[in-house]
Coordinates of C-alpha atoms in Angstrom, one line a residue:
K1 CA -0.1 -0.1 -0.1
G2 CA 1.3 3.7 -0.5
H3 CA 4.2 4.8 -1.7
G4 CA 7.8 3.8 -0.8
G5 CA 9.4 6.6 -1.3
K6 CA 12.4 6.4 -3.0
G7 CA 13.5 9.2 -5.5
G8 CA 13.7 8.2 -9.0
G9 CA 13.2 10.0 -12.0
K10 CA 9.9 11.2 -12.0
R11 CA 9.8 14.7 -12.5
G12 CA 7.8 16.4 -8.4
L13 CA 8.1 19.3 -7.4
L14 CA 11.0 18.8 -5.2
G15 CA 14.4 20.4 -6.7
F16 CA 17.6 20.3 -3.7
K17 CA 20.1 17.7 -3.0
A18 CA 18.7 16.0 0.0
V19 CA 21.4 16.5 3.5
P20 CA 23.0 13.5 5.1
T21 CA 21.8 13.0 8.3
S22 CA 24.4 14.0 11.5
Q23 CA 24.8 13.4 14.4
A24 CA 26.8 17.4 15.0
D25 CA 25.5 20.8 16.7
K26 CA 24.1 22.6 14.1
V27 CA 21.5 22.8 11.8
V28 CA 22.1 21.0 8.4
V29 CA 19.7 22.5 5.3
P30 CA 20.4 22.5 1.8
E31 CA 23.0 24.1 -0.5
G32 CA 22.0 27.3 -1.6
Y33 CA 20.0 27.7 1.9
V34 CA 20.3 29.7 4.8
A35 CA 18.6 29.2 8.3
E36 CA 18.6 32.4 10.7
V37 CA 17.8 32.2 14.5
L38 CA 14.7 34.2 15.4
I39 CA 13.7 34.9 19.2
P40 CA 14.9 31.6 21.3
W41 CA 13.5 32.1 24.9
G42 CA 13.8 35.1 26.7
T43 CA 13.6 37.4 24.5
P44 CA 11.2 39.9 25.5
L45 CA 8.2 40.4 23.7
N46 CA 9.2 44.2 23.4
S47 CA 12.3 45.9 23.1
R48 CA 11.6 47.6 26.7
G49 CA 11.3 44.4 28.0
P50 CA 13.3 42.7 31.0
K51 CA 16.9 41.7 28.6
W52 CA 17.1 36.9 29.3
K53 CA 19.8 36.4 31.4
K54 CA 21.6 33.2 30.1
D55 CA 22.3 31.7 33.3
A56 CA 18.5 31.2 34.1
S57 CA 18.2 34.3 36.7
N58 CA 15.5 35.6 34.9
T59 CA 12.4 35.3 37.6
A60 CA 8.9 34.5 36.9
A61 CA 7.8 38.3 36.5
E62 CA 9.8 39.1 34.2
Q63 CA 9.4 35.6 32.1
E64 CA 5.6 36.5 31.0
Q65 CA 7.1 39.0 29.7
Q66 CA 9.7 36.6 27.2
I67 CA 9.5 34.1 24.8
G68 CA 8.6 31.1 26.2
M69 CA 10.2 27.6 26.4
H70 CA 10.0 24.8 24.2
H71 CA 9.1 26.3 21.2
D72 CA 5.8 23.6 19.3
G73 CA 3.2 24.5 16.6
M74 CA 3.4 27.6 15.0
H75 CA 1.6 29.6 12.6
F76 CA 2.3 32.9 11.2
F77 CA -0.5 35.8 10.0
P78 CA 0.0 37.9 7.7
T79 CA -0.6 41.5 8.2
G80 CA 1.4 43.1 5.4
R81 CA 4.1 42.6 2.7
D82 CA 6.7 40.7 4.5
E83 CA 5.7 41.2 7.9
G84 CA 3.0 39.0 10.7
L85 CA 2.5 37.9 13.8
L86 CA 4.0 34.4 14.7
V87 CA 2.0 32.1 17.0
L88 CA 3.7 30.1 19.0
N89 CA 3.0 27.3 21.1
H90 CA 5.6 26.6 24.2
E91 CA 5.0 22.8 25.0
Y92 CA 6.7 22.8 28.2
V93 CA 9.9 23.2 30.7
D94 CA 13.2 21.3 31.0
T95 CA 13.5 21.9 34.9
T96 CA 17.5 22.0 34.8
L97 CA 17.7 24.7 32.5
L98 CA 14.7 26.4 33.5
Y99 CA 16.9 27.6 36.8
P100 CA 20.0 28.5 37.6
D101 CA 20.0 26.2 40.5
G102 CA 17.6 23.0 38.9
D103 CA 14.6 21.7 40.1
A104 CA 15.7 19.5 43.5
V105 CA 14.2 22.2 45.8
M106 CA 10.6 23.6 44.1
T107 CA 9.1 26.8 45.4
K108 CA 6.1 28.5 44.3
E109 CA 8.3 31.5 42.6
K110 CA 9.7 28.3 40.4
V111 CA 6.2 26.9 39.7
D112 CA 5.1 30.7 38.7
K113 CA 8.2 30.8 36.4
A114 CA 7.3 27.4 34.6
L115 CA 3.9 28.6 34.3
A116 CA 5.3 31.6 32.6
A117 CA 7.4 29.6 30.2
H118 CA 4.9 27.5 29.0
G119 CA 1.6 28.7 26.5
V120 CA 1.5 30.6 23.9
S121 CA 3.3 33.7 22.4
V122 CA 2.3 36.7 19.4
V123 CA 4.8 38.6 18.4
K124 CA 5.2 40.8 15.3
V125 CA 8.3 39.9 12.7
K126 CA 9.4 41.3 9.4
K127 CA 11.5 41.1 6.9
D128 CA 13.8 44.3 6.9
R129 CA 17.5 44.1 4.4
G130 CA 19.0 42.2 7.1
G131 CA 16.3 39.7 7.4
W132 CA 13.6 38.5 9.4
K133 CA 13.5 40.5 12.6
N134 CA 10.6 40.7 15.7
V135 CA 9.6 44.3 16.7
D136 CA 7.8 46.1 19.0
S137 CA 3.8 45.5 18.6
R138 CA 0.3 45.8 20.1
Y139 CA -0.5 42.3 19.3
N140 CA 2.6 41.3 21.2
R141 CA 1.3 39.4 24.1
R142 CA 1.9 35.6 26.1
V143 CA -0.5 33.7 27.7
T144 CA 0.7 31.8 30.1
G145 CA -0.1 28.8 32.4
S146 CA -2.2 31.1 34.9
T147 CA -3.6 33.4 31.9
P148 CA -7.4 34.0 32.5
M149 CA -9.4 31.5 30.6
T150 CA -13.3 30.9 29.9
F151 CA -14.4 27.6 28.5
S152 CA -17.6 27.4 25.7
G153 CA -19.5 24.3 24.3
P154 CA -20.9 21.6 26.1
V155 CA -18.6 22.0 29.3
S156 CA -19.8 25.5 30.0
P157 CA -18.0 27.6 33.4
K158 CA -20.5 26.5 35.4
H159 CA -20.4 23.1 34.8
P160 CA -20.0 21.5 38.1
A161 CA -16.9 19.0 37.5
L162 CA -15.0 23.0 36.4
Q163 CA -15.5 24.7 39.2
A164 CA -12.4 24.4 42.2
K165 CA -9.7 26.5 44.1
N166 CA -9.0 29.1 41.6
R167 CA -10.7 31.2 38.9
S168 CA -10.0 29.0 35.8
M169 CA -6.9 29.9 34.0
G170 CA -4.3 28.5 32.4
T171 CA -3.3 26.3 29.2
L172 CA -0.5 24.1 28.9
N173 CA 1.7 21.1 27.3
N174 CA 0.8 23.1 23.9
C175 CA 1.8 20.7 21.7
A176 CA 0.2 21.0 17.8
N177 CA -1.8 23.5 17.0
G178 CA -4.4 25.1 13.9
Y179 CA -5.8 27.9 12.8
T180 CA -9.1 29.3 11.4
P181 CA -10.5 30.3 8.2
W182 CA -11.8 33.5 10.9
G183 CA -8.8 34.5 12.1
T184 CA -8.2 32.8 15.2
Y185 CA -5.3 30.6 16.4
L186 CA -5.9 26.9 18.3
A187 CA -3.6 25.9 21.3
C188 CA -3.7 21.8 22.3
E189 CA -3.1 20.5 25.1
E190 CA -1.7 17.9 24.9
N191 CA 0.5 15.7 28.4
W192 CA -1.3 18.0 31.0
N193 CA -1.9 15.3 33.2
S194 CA 1.6 15.5 33.4
Y195 CA 2.0 18.1 35.5
F196 CA -0.9 17.0 39.0
G197 CA -0.3 14.5 41.7
T198 CA -0.3 14.4 45.8
T199 CA 1.6 13.8 49.3
D200 CA -2.0 12.6 49.9
T201 CA -1.5 9.1 51.0
S202 CA -5.3 8.3 51.3
W203 CA -5.4 9.4 47.4
E204 CA -6.5 7.1 45.2
P205 CA -7.0 7.7 41.2
G206 CA -9.8 7.1 39.4
T207 CA -10.8 5.4 36.7
E208 CA -11.5 8.0 35.0
H209 CA -7.7 9.3 36.6
D210 CA -6.3 6.3 35.1
R211 CA -7.4 6.3 31.8
Y212 CA -5.4 9.7 31.1
G213 CA -2.9 8.4 33.2
V214 CA -3.2 11.0 36.0
N215 CA -1.2 9.7 39.8
S216 CA -0.3 10.5 42.9
E217 CA 3.3 11.1 40.9
G218 CA 3.1 13.6 37.8
F219 CA 5.9 13.0 35.2
G220 CA 8.1 14.5 38.0
Y221 CA 7.8 18.1 38.7
N222 CA 6.4 18.3 41.8
W223 CA 4.4 21.5 41.6
H224 CA 1.9 19.6 43.9
T225 CA 4.3 20.3 46.9
A226 CA 4.6 24.1 46.1
D227 CA 1.7 25.2 44.7
P228 CA -2.2 23.1 46.2
R229 CA -3.6 24.2 42.5
F230 CA -2.1 21.2 41.1
D231 CA -3.2 19.2 43.4
V232 CA -5.2 15.8 43.3
A233 CA -6.4 15.7 46.3
A234 CA -6.8 19.4 47.7
N235 CA -7.8 20.2 44.6
P236 CA -9.8 17.7 42.2
N237 CA -12.0 19.5 39.6
E238 CA -8.4 21.7 38.1
I239 CA -7.4 18.8 36.8
N240 CA -11.0 18.8 34.5
R241 CA -9.8 22.1 33.0
F242 CA -7.2 20.9 30.9
G243 CA -7.5 19.1 28.2
W244 CA -9.0 20.8 26.0
V245 CA -8.8 23.0 21.9
V246 CA -7.5 26.2 22.8
E247 CA -9.1 29.3 20.8
I248 CA -7.2 32.6 20.9
D249 CA -7.6 36.0 18.9
P250 CA -4.4 37.2 18.6
F251 CA -5.4 40.5 16.4
R252 CA -7.6 40.9 19.4
P253 CA -4.7 40.8 22.7
G254 CA -7.1 42.3 25.1
S255 CA -9.6 39.2 24.2
T256 CA -9.7 35.9 26.8
P257 CA -9.0 32.9 25.2
V258 CA -11.8 29.7 25.4
K259 CA -10.7 26.6 25.7
R260 CA -13.7 24.8 22.7
T261 CA -15.3 21.6 24.5
A262 CA -17.1 20.6 21.7
L263 CA -14.2 19.4 20.5
G264 CA -13.4 16.5 23.6
R265 CA -11.1 16.7 26.4
I266 CA -8.1 14.6 25.2
K267 CA -4.4 15.0 24.8
H268 CA -4.6 17.1 21.8
E269 CA -1.9 16.7 19.3
G270 CA -2.7 19.4 17.1
A271 CA -6.4 21.0 15.7
T272 CA -6.0 20.8 11.9
V273 CA -8.8 22.8 10.1
T274 CA -10.1 22.7 6.4
E275 CA -13.4 23.8 5.0
S276 CA -16.3 21.5 3.3
R277 CA -19.1 23.5 1.9
G278 CA -18.9 26.0 4.1
R279 CA -18.4 23.8 7.3
V280 CA -15.3 23.2 9.3
V281 CA -13.5 20.2 9.4
V282 CA -11.3 20.1 12.5
Y283 CA -8.7 16.5 12.4
T284 CA -6.8 16.0 15.9
G285 CA -5.2 13.0 17.1
D286 CA -5.1 12.2 20.6
D287 CA -0.8 11.4 21.3
Q288 CA -0.8 8.4 23.4
D289 CA -0.2 4.8 22.5
G290 CA -3.2 3.4 21.7
E291 CA -5.0 5.9 21.5
Y292 CA -7.5 7.4 19.0
L293 CA -8.7 10.0 15.8
Y294 CA -11.0 12.6 16.3
K295 CA -12.7 14.8 13.7
F296 CA -15.3 17.4 14.4
V297 CA -17.7 18.8 11.8
G298 CA -19.5 21.8 12.1
S299 CA -23.7 21.6 11.8
A300 CA -23.8 24.6 9.0
P301 CA -21.5 26.8 7.4
W302 CA -18.7 28.8 9.8
K303 CA -20.2 32.1 8.4
M304 CA -23.4 31.8 9.3
L305 CA -23.3 30.6 12.2
R306 CA -20.7 33.5 13.3
A307 CA -23.1 36.3 11.6
I308 CA -26.1 35.0 14.3
G309 CA -24.0 35.0 16.9
K310 CA -22.7 31.3 16.9
D311 CA -18.8 30.1 17.6
P312 CA -18.6 27.6 15.2
L313 CA -16.4 25.2 16.6
D314 CA -19.2 25.1 19.8
H315 CA -21.9 23.4 17.1
G316 CA -21.3 20.1 15.5
T317 CA -20.4 16.9 15.6
L318 CA -17.5 15.0 17.2
Y319 CA -17.2 11.8 16.3
V320 CA -14.2 9.0 16.5
A321 CA -11.7 7.6 13.7
K322 CA -12.4 3.5 12.9
F323 CA -10.4 2.1 11.1
N324 CA -11.0 -1.1 8.9
D325 CA -8.5 -4.0 7.8
D326 CA -10.1 -3.8 3.9
G327 CA -8.9 -0.7 3.5
S328 CA -12.2 1.1 4.5
G329 CA -13.2 3.3 7.0
T330 CA -16.3 4.9 9.1
W331 CA -15.9 8.1 11.4
L332 CA -18.4 7.2 14.8
P333 CA -20.1 9.9 16.4
L334 CA -19.9 10.2 19.6
T335 CA -23.0 12.4 20.5
F336 CA -25.3 11.6 24.3
G337 CA -28.1 9.1 23.4
K338 CA -26.3 7.7 20.5
G339 CA -25.5 3.7 20.4
P340 CA -23.8 2.6 24.0
L341 CA -23.6 6.8 24.7
T342 CA -26.9 6.4 26.4
K343 CA -28.2 7.1 30.6
A344 CA -28.8 3.7 30.9
N345 CA -25.3 2.9 30.1
G346 CA -24.1 5.6 32.9
W347 CA -24.0 8.3 30.4
Q348 CA -25.5 11.8 31.8
D349 CA -24.6 14.4 28.8
Q350 CA -23.3 15.7 25.6
A351 CA -21.6 17.0 28.4
D352 CA -20.0 14.1 30.2
V353 CA -19.5 12.8 26.9
M354 CA -16.8 15.2 26.0
L355 CA -15.3 15.1 29.6
R356 CA -14.8 11.1 28.8
T357 CA -13.8 11.6 25.4
R358 CA -11.5 8.8 25.8
T359 CA -13.3 6.0 27.6
A360 CA -16.5 7.2 25.3
A361 CA -14.5 6.4 22.6
D362 CA -13.9 3.2 24.2
A363 CA -17.1 2.2 24.0
L364 CA -17.4 3.3 20.7
G365 CA -15.3 0.5 19.2
A366 CA -12.4 2.8 17.5
T367 CA -9.2 1.8 15.7
K368 CA -5.8 1.8 18.4
L369 CA -3.2 3.5 17.0
D370 CA 0.7 4.0 17.4
R371 CA 0.2 7.3 18.9
P372 CA -1.8 9.7 16.3
E373 CA 0.1 13.0 16.0
W374 CA -0.2 15.6 13.3
V375 CA -2.4 15.6 10.6
A376 CA -2.4 17.5 7.3
V377 CA -4.9 18.0 4.9
H378 CA -4.2 17.8 0.6
P379 CA -4.4 21.5 -0.4
H380 CA -5.8 20.6 -4.3
N381 CA -7.2 17.3 -3.3
N382 CA -8.8 17.7 0.4
D383 CA -7.0 13.7 1.5
V384 CA -5.5 13.5 4.7
Y385 CA -1.9 12.4 6.3
L386 CA -1.6 11.3 9.6
T387 CA 1.8 10.9 11.8
L388 CA 1.4 7.3 13.8
T389 CA 5.3 8.6 15.5
N390 CA 5.6 4.8 17.1
G391 CA 3.6 2.3 19.3
A392 CA 3.1 -1.0 20.4
G393 CA 1.7 -1.9 17.2
W394 CA -2.0 -2.5 17.6
E395 CA -3.1 -5.2 16.1
S396 CA -5.3 -4.0 13.0
E397 CA -3.8 -3.2 9.5
A398 CA -3.5 0.3 10.0
N399 CA -0.6 -0.4 12.4
P400 CA 1.0 -2.3 10.1
R401 CA 4.6 -3.2 12.2
T402 CA 4.3 -5.2 15.9
P403 CA 6.1 -3.8 17.9
N404 CA 6.7 0.0 15.6
P405 CA 9.6 1.4 16.8
Y406 CA 9.8 3.2 13.5
G407 CA 6.5 4.6 13.3
H408 CA 4.4 5.2 9.5
I409 CA 2.2 7.8 8.0
I410 CA -1.1 6.7 6.8
R411 CA -3.1 8.6 4.6
W412 CA -7.0 8.4 3.9
T413 CA -10.0 10.3 0.9
E414 CA -13.3 11.2 2.8
K415 CA -16.0 9.3 0.3
N416 CA -16.6 12.2 -2.8
R417 CA -14.3 13.9 -1.2
D418 CA -16.0 15.5 1.0
N419 CA -13.8 16.3 4.8
T420 CA -17.6 16.1 6.3
A421 CA -18.5 13.2 5.3
T422 CA -19.3 10.0 7.6
S423 CA -16.5 7.0 5.5
F424 CA -12.9 7.0 3.7
E425 CA -11.2 5.0 2.3
W426 CA -6.9 4.5 3.5
D427 CA -3.4 3.4 3.1
I428 CA -0.3 3.6 4.1
F429 CA 1.7 7.0 2.9
V430 CA 5.2 5.9 4.5
L431 CA 6.6 3.1 6.2
A432 CA 9.3 5.1 8.6
G433 CA 12.6 2.7 9.5
D434 CA 15.8 1.8 8.0
P435 CA 15.8 -0.6 5.6
K436 CA 19.0 -2.7 7.5
Y437 CA 17.0 -3.7 10.4
D438 CA 13.2 -4.2 8.5
P439 CA 12.9 -5.0 4.5
Q440 CA 9.2 -3.6 4.5
V441 CA 10.8 0.1 4.3
E442 CA 11.8 1.1 1.5
L443 CA 13.9 4.4 2.5
D444 CA 17.4 5.0 1.4
E445 CA 20.4 7.2 2.7
S446 CA 18.4 10.3 1.6
N447 CA 15.2 9.7 3.8
I448 CA 16.1 7.3 6.5
F449 CA 14.0 8.7 9.3
G450 CA 12.3 7.5 12.0
S451 CA 9.1 9.1 14.5
P452 CA 7.6 11.6 12.4
D453 CA 6.1 13.5 14.0
G454 CA 4.7 17.5 13.0
L455 CA 3.5 17.2 9.5
W456 CA 2.5 20.4 7.2
F457 CA 1.4 20.9 4.2
D458 CA 3.0 24.0 1.9
N459 CA 0.6 26.2 -1.4
D460 CA 2.2 23.9 -3.0
G461 CA 1.0 20.4 -2.2
R462 CA 4.7 19.4 -0.7
L463 CA 4.5 17.7 2.2
W464 CA 7.0 18.5 4.9
I465 CA 7.4 16.3 7.9
Q466 CA 9.6 16.6 11.1
T467 CA 10.3 14.2 13.5
D468 CA 11.0 13.2 17.2
V469 CA 12.9 10.2 17.3
S470 CA 13.0 10.7 21.7
N471 CA 16.5 11.5 23.1
S472 CA 16.7 8.1 24.6
T473 CA 16.8 6.5 21.9
Q474 CA 18.7 9.1 19.2
N475 CA 21.3 7.2 17.6
R476 CA 21.8 4.8 19.4
E477 CA 23.1 0.7 17.6
D478 CA 21.3 -1.1 20.7
R479 CA 18.5 1.0 19.3
Q480 CA 18.6 0.3 15.9
H481 CA 18.9 4.3 15.3
E482 CA 22.2 4.8 14.4
R483 CA 22.3 5.8 10.8
I484 CA 19.3 8.3 11.5
G485 CA 21.2 11.1 13.4
N486 CA 19.9 13.8 14.4
N487 CA 15.9 14.4 14.9
Q488 CA 15.1 15.9 11.1
M489 CA 13.0 17.9 8.9
L490 CA 11.9 15.9 5.1
V491 CA 9.4 16.7 2.2
A492 CA 7.8 14.5 0.1
D493 CA 6.2 15.1 -3.2
P494 CA 2.4 12.8 -1.9
K495 CA 2.1 12.6 -6.4
T496 CA 5.4 10.6 -6.9
G497 CA 6.4 9.6 -3.3
E498 CA 9.4 10.9 -3.7
I499 CA 11.1 11.7 0.3
R500 CA 14.0 14.0 0.3
R501 CA 15.7 15.1 3.6
F502 CA 15.8 18.8 4.0
L503 CA 17.0 20.0 7.7
V504 CA 18.9 18.4 10.2
G505 CA 18.6 19.6 13.6
P506 CA 21.2 20.4 16.6
K507 CA 21.9 17.9 19.2
G508 CA 19.1 16.6 21.9
C509 CA 16.3 18.0 20.1
E510 CA 12.9 18.0 18.3
V511 CA 11.9 19.5 14.9
T512 CA 8.4 20.6 15.8
G513 CA 6.3 23.6 13.6
I514 CA 5.7 24.6 10.8
S515 CA 5.0 27.9 8.8
G516 CA 5.5 30.0 5.6
T517 CA 5.3 32.9 4.4
P518 CA 1.6 33.1 1.5
D519 CA 4.7 33.4 -1.4
G520 CA 6.4 30.1 0.0
R521 CA 10.0 32.0 -0.2
T522 CA 10.0 32.1 3.5
L523 CA 10.0 28.8 6.1
F524 CA 9.2 28.9 9.6
V525 CA 10.8 25.7 11.3
N526 CA 11.2 25.6 15.2
I527 CA 13.9 23.7 16.9
Q528 CA 12.4 22.9 20.5
H529 CA 14.0 20.9 23.6
P530 CA 18.0 21.0 22.0
G531 CA 20.6 20.4 24.4
E532 CA 18.1 17.9 27.0
S533 CA 19.8 14.5 28.5
T534 CA 20.1 12.3 25.7
T535 CA 21.6 8.4 26.0
I536 CA 24.0 8.7 23.8
F537 CA 25.4 12.8 24.7
G538 CA 25.0 12.6 28.4
S539 CA 22.7 15.3 30.3
P540 CA 22.6 19.0 31.2
T541 CA 23.6 19.9 34.9
P542 CA 22.9 22.7 36.4
E543 CA 26.3 23.4 36.7
N544 CA 27.0 22.3 33.3
P545 CA 23.9 22.8 30.9
R546 CA 26.0 22.7 28.1
A547 CA 26.8 19.2 28.4
V548 CA 25.0 18.3 25.2
S549 CA 24.2 21.6 23.5
N550 CA 25.4 25.0 23.2
W551 CA 23.1 25.9 20.0
P552 CA 22.3 28.8 19.5
D553 CA 24.4 31.0 21.3
F554 CA 27.1 28.4 21.7
D555 CA 27.8 31.2 24.2
D556 CA 30.5 29.6 26.7
D557 CA 28.9 31.6 29.4
G558 CA 25.2 30.3 28.7
R559 CA 22.8 27.0 28.1
P560 CA 21.4 25.6 24.8
R561 CA 18.0 27.7 24.5
P562 CA 15.1 26.6 22.1
A563 CA 13.9 29.0 19.2
T564 CA 12.8 29.5 15.3
L565 CA 14.5 29.1 12.6
V566 CA 13.6 31.6 9.3
I567 CA 14.9 29.1 6.4
R568 CA 15.3 31.1 2.9
K569 CA 16.5 30.6 -0.5
K570 CA 20.0 32.6 -0.8
D571 CA 18.0 32.9 -5.0
G572 CA 15.0 34.2 -3.1
G573 CA 13.0 31.3 -4.5
V574 CA 10.0 29.0 -3.4
I575 CA 11.8 26.6 -0.5
G576 CA 11.2 23.1 -1.8
T577 CA 12.2 24.3 -5.3

């Protein structure tokens, strides 16, 4: 099924020479291209804001006025020729690098700084003779883990499950993203469970806690020891305020972000929006091994809904995907009162279905997938692509390997190429991996890769693929990844099946987040968590934060910093040609 990914003599969209894999502490791009660094973590939002301190001694209050940590999903909203608003997520924090003394002792100030480094940045960028730069603007803004929020849709702000000991605030662990036809940005809350915990030994997780991975330890951040907001025993409903898609209006800096509950409560990897006959369609993966793919379909054309004062993301149906082994597929509605989602089976109403989205999808018999992540929709024919990063290899044809350490990309066509349809046909676009270890893999030195994650189409129909091989696996021969190198970005021509490696990142990083200018001559790409602990390169410490990487500053007194790359062709041409 699908394309193998090898190059050939066919005439296609790819006109650059593939770059080799790399284990170096630098960014590699093709001949004829340049990659420049923009808005690294700690950059002040405006020129009068607090400057970056390379020893990480900036306070929480200062971090709130600076670009956040660990850049992820991103979109460029043009405001004129060679200028626009760059809106980007900050997924999480590395506590070894965020604080001068690390995280051995957790304090309220450290929690506050971590919250300030999370969320979203809105920043005006502009191109002049010296290249792209961030500039002062009234639109420049931070949305953090402490910013006031509201809720809309089936789970209203007054719902009992949302009543906690503090006001509704904050968005956390924003991974991938989306943007709407009416000009707003969608940030997606992924591993939000990781920040909650408790020292109360009498607390026991319930069924829904188990379903979302909530436990007394979390991921070891220990925020609950310094801030009762994150103590699941002392403040049990705060956790229900996370796991949503958050809508932010970048052009209204005073507006309150809205969590759109009709899109469900899961570990949202992204929220890819397309239109069909005027109705919005939003695809979202639930990034955990064995979880599901979802699709929201608006109930009416979005322009009509907005004209009568209704939000298009509040009115519609959420579906979950079932991939049949014969290459067909069905979208199953997560609608209260339909199928097993009835009062007789313990479901209370549509808000209950949205709060317990994973359990509702279980009840419908959706297809478990190998970490469903980013979705991209082809701009010319509406085909839909999904990265499955890696996993156990759940028993279905949609997960073709057991186990699946390298991941793959799946593709489907909705019935009649109508993205609101409830049935589809699917195939495997490409199996990632190393043919040295898996003969099914049809890749070579020009395009070998593992763990596809980020996915994006440019206007010409090139499919950009970004990778997230874990730091515990990168470059390791005993994990069969020694030939794959650091994380990378490739580009595919879906028509010919050709794939070429375009970029390789520095040590310890993930390549994630991508957007571009409408003319295709500038590409924005994020480098996340350079210099984090890796099995093969070692681990940073408070005393030596540069143990793995010193990118991008290469300052002997500094530390690695996630940042946005601005990629241009030296001759000013379209990226990828």
